[in-house]
mmCIF file of C-alpha atoms in Angstrom:
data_model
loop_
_atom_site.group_PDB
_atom_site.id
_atom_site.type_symbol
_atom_site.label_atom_id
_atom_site.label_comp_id
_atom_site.label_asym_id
_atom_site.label_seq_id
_atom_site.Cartn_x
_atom_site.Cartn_y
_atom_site.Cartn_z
ATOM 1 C CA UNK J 1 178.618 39.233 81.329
ATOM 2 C CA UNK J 2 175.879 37.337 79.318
ATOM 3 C CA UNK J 3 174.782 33.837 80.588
ATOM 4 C CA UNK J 4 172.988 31.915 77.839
ATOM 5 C CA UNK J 5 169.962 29.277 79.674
ATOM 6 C CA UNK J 6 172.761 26.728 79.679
ATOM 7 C CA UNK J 7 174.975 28.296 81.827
ATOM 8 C CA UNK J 8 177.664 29.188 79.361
ATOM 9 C CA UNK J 9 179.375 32.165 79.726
ATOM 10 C CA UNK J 10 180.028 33.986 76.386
ATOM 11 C CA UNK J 11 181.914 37.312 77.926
ATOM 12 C CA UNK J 12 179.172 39.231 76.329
ATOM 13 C CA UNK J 13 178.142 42.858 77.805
ATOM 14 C CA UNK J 14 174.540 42.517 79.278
ATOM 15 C CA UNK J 15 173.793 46.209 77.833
ATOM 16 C CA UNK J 16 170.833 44.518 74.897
ATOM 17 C CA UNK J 17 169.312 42.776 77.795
ATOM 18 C CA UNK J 18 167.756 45.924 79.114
ATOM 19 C CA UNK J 19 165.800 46.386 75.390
ATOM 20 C CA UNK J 20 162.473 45.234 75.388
ATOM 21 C CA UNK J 21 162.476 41.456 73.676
ATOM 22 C CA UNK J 22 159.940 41.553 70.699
ATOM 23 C CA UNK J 23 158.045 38.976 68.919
ATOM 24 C CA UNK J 24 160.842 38.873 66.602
ATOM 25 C CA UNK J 25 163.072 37.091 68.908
ATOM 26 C CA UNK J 26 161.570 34.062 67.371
ATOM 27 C CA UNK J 27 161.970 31.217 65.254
ATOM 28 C CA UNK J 28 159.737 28.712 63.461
ATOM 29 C CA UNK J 29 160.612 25.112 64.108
ATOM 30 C CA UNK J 30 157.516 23.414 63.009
ATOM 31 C CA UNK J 31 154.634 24.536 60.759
ATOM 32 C CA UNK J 32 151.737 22.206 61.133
ATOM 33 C CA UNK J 33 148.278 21.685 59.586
ATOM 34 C CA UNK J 34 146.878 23.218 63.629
ATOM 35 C CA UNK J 35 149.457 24.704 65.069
ATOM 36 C CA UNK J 36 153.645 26.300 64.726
ATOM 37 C CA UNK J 37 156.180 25.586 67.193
ATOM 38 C CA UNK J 38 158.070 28.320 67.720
ATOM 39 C CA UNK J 39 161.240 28.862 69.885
ATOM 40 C CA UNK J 40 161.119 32.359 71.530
ATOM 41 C CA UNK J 41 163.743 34.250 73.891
ATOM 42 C CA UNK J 42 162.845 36.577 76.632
ATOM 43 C CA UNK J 43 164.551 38.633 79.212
ATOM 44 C CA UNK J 44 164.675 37.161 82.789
ATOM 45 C CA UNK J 45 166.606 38.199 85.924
ATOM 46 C CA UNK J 46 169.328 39.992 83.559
ATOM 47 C CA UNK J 47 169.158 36.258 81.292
ATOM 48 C CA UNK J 48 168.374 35.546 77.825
ATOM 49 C CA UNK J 49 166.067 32.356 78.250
ATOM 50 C CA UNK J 50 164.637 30.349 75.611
ATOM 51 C CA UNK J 51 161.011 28.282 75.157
ATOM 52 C CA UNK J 52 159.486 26.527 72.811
ATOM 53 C CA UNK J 53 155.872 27.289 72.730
ATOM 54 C CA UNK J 54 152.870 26.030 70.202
ATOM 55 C CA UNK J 55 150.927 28.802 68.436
ATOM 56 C CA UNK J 56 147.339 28.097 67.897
ATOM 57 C CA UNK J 57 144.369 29.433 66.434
ATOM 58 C CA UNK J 58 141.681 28.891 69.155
ATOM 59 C CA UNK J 59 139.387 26.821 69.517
ATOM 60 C CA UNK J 60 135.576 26.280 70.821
ATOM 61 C CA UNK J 61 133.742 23.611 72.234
ATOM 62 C CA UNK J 62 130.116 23.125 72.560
ATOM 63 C CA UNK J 63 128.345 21.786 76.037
ATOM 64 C CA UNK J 64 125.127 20.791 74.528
ATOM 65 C CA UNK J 65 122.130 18.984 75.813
ATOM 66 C CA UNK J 66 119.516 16.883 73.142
ATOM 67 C CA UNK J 67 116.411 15.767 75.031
ATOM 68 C CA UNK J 68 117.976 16.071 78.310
ATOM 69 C CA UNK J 69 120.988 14.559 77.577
ATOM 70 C CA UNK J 70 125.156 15.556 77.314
ATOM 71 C CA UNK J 71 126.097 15.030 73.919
ATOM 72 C CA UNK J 72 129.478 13.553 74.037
ATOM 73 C CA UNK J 73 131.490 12.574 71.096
ATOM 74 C CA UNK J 74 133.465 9.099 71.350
ATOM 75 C CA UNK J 75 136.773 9.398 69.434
ATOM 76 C CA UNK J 76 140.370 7.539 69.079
ATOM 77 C CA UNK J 77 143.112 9.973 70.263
ATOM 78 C CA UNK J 78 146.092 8.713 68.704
ATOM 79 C CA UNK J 79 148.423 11.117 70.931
ATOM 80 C CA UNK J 80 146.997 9.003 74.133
ATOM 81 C CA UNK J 81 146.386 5.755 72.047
ATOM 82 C CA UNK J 82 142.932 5.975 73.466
ATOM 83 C CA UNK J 83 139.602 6.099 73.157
ATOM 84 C CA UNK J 84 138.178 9.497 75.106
ATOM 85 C CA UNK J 85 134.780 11.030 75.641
ATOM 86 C CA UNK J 86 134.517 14.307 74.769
ATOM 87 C CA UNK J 87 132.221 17.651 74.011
ATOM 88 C CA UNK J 88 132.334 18.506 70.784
ATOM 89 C CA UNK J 89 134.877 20.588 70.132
ATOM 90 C CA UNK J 90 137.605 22.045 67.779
ATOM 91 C CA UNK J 91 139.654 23.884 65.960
ATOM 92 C CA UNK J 92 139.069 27.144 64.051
ATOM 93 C CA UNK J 93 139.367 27.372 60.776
ATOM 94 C CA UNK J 94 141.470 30.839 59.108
ATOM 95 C CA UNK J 95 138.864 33.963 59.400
ATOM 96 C CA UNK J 96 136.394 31.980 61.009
ATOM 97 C CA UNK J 97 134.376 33.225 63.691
ATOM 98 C CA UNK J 98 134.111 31.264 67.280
ATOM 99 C CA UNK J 99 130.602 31.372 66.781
ATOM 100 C CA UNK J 100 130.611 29.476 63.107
ATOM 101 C CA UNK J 101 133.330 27.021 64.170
ATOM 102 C CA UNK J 102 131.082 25.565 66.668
ATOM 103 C CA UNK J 103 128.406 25.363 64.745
ATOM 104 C CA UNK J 104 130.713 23.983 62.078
ATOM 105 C CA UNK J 105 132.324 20.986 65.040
ATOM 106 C CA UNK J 106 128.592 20.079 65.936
ATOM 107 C CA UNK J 107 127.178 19.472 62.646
ATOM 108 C CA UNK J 108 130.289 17.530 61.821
ATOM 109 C CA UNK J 109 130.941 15.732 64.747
ATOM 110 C CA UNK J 110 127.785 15.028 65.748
ATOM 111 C CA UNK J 111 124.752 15.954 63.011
ATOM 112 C CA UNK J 112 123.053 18.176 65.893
ATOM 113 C CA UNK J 113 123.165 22.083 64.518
ATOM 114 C CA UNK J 114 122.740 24.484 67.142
ATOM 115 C CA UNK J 115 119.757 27.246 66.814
ATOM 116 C CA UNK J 116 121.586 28.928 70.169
ATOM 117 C CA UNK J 117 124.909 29.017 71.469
ATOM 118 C CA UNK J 118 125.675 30.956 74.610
ATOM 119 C CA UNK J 119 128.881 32.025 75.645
ATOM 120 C CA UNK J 120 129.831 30.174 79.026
ATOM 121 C CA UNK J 121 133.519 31.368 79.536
ATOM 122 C CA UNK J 122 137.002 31.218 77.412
ATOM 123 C CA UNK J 123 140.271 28.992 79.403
ATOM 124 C CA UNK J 124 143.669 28.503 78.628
ATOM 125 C CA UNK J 125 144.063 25.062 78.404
ATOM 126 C CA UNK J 126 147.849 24.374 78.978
ATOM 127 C CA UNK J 127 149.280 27.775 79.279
ATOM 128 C CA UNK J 128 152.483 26.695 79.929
ATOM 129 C CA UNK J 129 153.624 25.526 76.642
ATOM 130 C CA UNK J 130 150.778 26.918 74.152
ATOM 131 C CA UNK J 131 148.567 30.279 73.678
ATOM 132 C CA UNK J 132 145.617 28.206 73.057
ATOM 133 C CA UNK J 133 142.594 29.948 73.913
ATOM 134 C CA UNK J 134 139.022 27.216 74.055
ATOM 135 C CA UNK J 135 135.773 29.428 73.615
ATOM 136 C CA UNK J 136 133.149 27.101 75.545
ATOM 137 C CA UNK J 137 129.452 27.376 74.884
ATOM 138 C CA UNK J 138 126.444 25.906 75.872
ATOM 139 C CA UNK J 139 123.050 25.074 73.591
ATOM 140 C CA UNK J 140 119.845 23.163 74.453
ATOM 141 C CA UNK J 141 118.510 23.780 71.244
ATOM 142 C CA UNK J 142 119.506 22.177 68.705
ATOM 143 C CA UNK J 143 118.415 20.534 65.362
ATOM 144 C CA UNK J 144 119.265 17.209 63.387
ATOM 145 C CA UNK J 145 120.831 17.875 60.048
ATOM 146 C CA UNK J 146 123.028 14.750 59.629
ATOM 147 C CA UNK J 147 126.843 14.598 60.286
ATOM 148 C CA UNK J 148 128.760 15.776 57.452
ATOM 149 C CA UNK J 149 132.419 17.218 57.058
ATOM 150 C CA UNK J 150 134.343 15.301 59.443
ATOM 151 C CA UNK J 151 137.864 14.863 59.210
ATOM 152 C CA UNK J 152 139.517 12.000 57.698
ATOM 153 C CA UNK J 153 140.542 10.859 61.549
ATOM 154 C CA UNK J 154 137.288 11.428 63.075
ATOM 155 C CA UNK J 155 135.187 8.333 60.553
ATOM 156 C CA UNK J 156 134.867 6.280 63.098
ATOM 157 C CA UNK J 157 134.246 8.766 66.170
ATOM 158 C CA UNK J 158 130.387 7.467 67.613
ATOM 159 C CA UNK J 159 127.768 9.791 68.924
ATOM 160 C CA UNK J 160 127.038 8.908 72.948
ATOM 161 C CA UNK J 161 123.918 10.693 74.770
ATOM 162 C CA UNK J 162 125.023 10.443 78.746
ATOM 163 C CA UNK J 163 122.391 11.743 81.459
ATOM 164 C CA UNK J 164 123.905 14.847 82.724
ATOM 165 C CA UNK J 165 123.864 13.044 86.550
ATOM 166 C CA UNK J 166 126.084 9.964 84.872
ATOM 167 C CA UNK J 167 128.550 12.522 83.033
ATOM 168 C CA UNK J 168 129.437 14.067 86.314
ATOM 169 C CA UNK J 169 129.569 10.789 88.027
ATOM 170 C CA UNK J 170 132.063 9.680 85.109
ATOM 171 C CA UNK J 171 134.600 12.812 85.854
ATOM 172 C CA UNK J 172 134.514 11.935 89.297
ATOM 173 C CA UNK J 173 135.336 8.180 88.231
ATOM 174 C CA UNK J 174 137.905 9.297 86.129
ATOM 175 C CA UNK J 175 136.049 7.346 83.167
ATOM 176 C CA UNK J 176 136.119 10.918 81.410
ATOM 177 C CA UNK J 177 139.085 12.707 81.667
ATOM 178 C CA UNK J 178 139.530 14.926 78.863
ATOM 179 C CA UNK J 179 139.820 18.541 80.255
ATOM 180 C CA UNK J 180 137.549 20.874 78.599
ATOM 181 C CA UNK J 181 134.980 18.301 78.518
ATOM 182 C CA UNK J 182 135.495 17.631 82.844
ATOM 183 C CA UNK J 183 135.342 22.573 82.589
ATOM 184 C CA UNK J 184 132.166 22.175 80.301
ATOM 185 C CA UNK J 185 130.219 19.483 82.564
ATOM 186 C CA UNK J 186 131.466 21.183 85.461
ATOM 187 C CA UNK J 187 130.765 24.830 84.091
ATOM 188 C CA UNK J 188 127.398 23.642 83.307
ATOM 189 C CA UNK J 189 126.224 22.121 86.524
ATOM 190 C CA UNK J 190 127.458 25.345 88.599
ATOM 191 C CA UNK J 191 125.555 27.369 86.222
ATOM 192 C CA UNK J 192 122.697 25.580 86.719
ATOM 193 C CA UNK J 193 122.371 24.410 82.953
ATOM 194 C CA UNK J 194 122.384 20.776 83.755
ATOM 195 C CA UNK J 195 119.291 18.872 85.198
#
């Protein structure tokens, strides 16, 4: 007997439950300008169960230090309806390397380019409903080229220096909460990489 995920029973043998599921037990709900929303179906416990999950191309974001100081980007998230502090950080772009794309977010997010990036770690930021994959790295050298490239949203996002000290005391306030910004500052001091 099949059991669909609402409970219905449909009289079906259970026989195609014991093939392997395949990415093409999938549809596309939503194609966006960052990310699809696709509904999927896997095999659990003998059950056909369904999820909608996001699809994205990765991501980096950049922990980097400019005479001492976090560079944090200020920007509106519309999703929140907030104003957040943030590393610099986004998405990548189709073929682009990890490497270039956060080169590409600091130069147009904040004007700084890196001469250095190294590789801190890769997380999965909310596993649970999206393959998302951030690449973080870390650079303390860095040169001023201007800002240039930003996104239509990001106009009005404002450049903030924060001593590393006062960055950690704001996650610990709460005062910044974004996620891979609190894994980058956090990251950062336990490597040793902050002063």
């Amino acid at each position: 007997m099949c059991v669909d995920t609402q409970g219905a029973d449909w009289g079906l043998a259970t026989e195609f439950l014991t093939i392997p599921l395949s990415a093409s037990m999938e549809e596309v709900i939503y194609r966006g300008r960052k990310f699809t929303l696709v509904r999927r179906a896997r095999a659990v416990g003998g059950r056909l169960v369904w999820g909608e999950y996001l699809v994205h191309p990765g991501a980096v974001a950049v922990l980097a230090l400019v005479d001492g100081a976090v560079l944090l980007v200020k920007q509106f998230r519309p999703a929140l309806g907030r104003w957040t502090l943030e590393v610099p950080a986004g998405t990548l772009e189709p073929g682009e390397s990890p490497e270039r794309a956060a080169v590409r977010e600091m130069v147009e997010e904040t004007g700084y380019e890196p001469l250095r990036l190294v590789h801190l770690l890769d997380f999965y930021p909310s596993p649970g409903v999206s393959n998302e994959v951030i690449r973080l790295y870390f650079t303390d050298q860095v040169r001023y080229v201007g800002v240039s490239g930003r996104d239509e949203g990001e106009v009005d996002m404002e450049v903030v220096k924060v001593p590393p000290g006062e960055a950690l005391r704001m996650v610990d306030a709460g005062e910044i909460s974004d996620g891979k910004t609190i894994i980058a500052l956090l990251v950062g001091k336990a490597r040793g990489l902050l002063p």
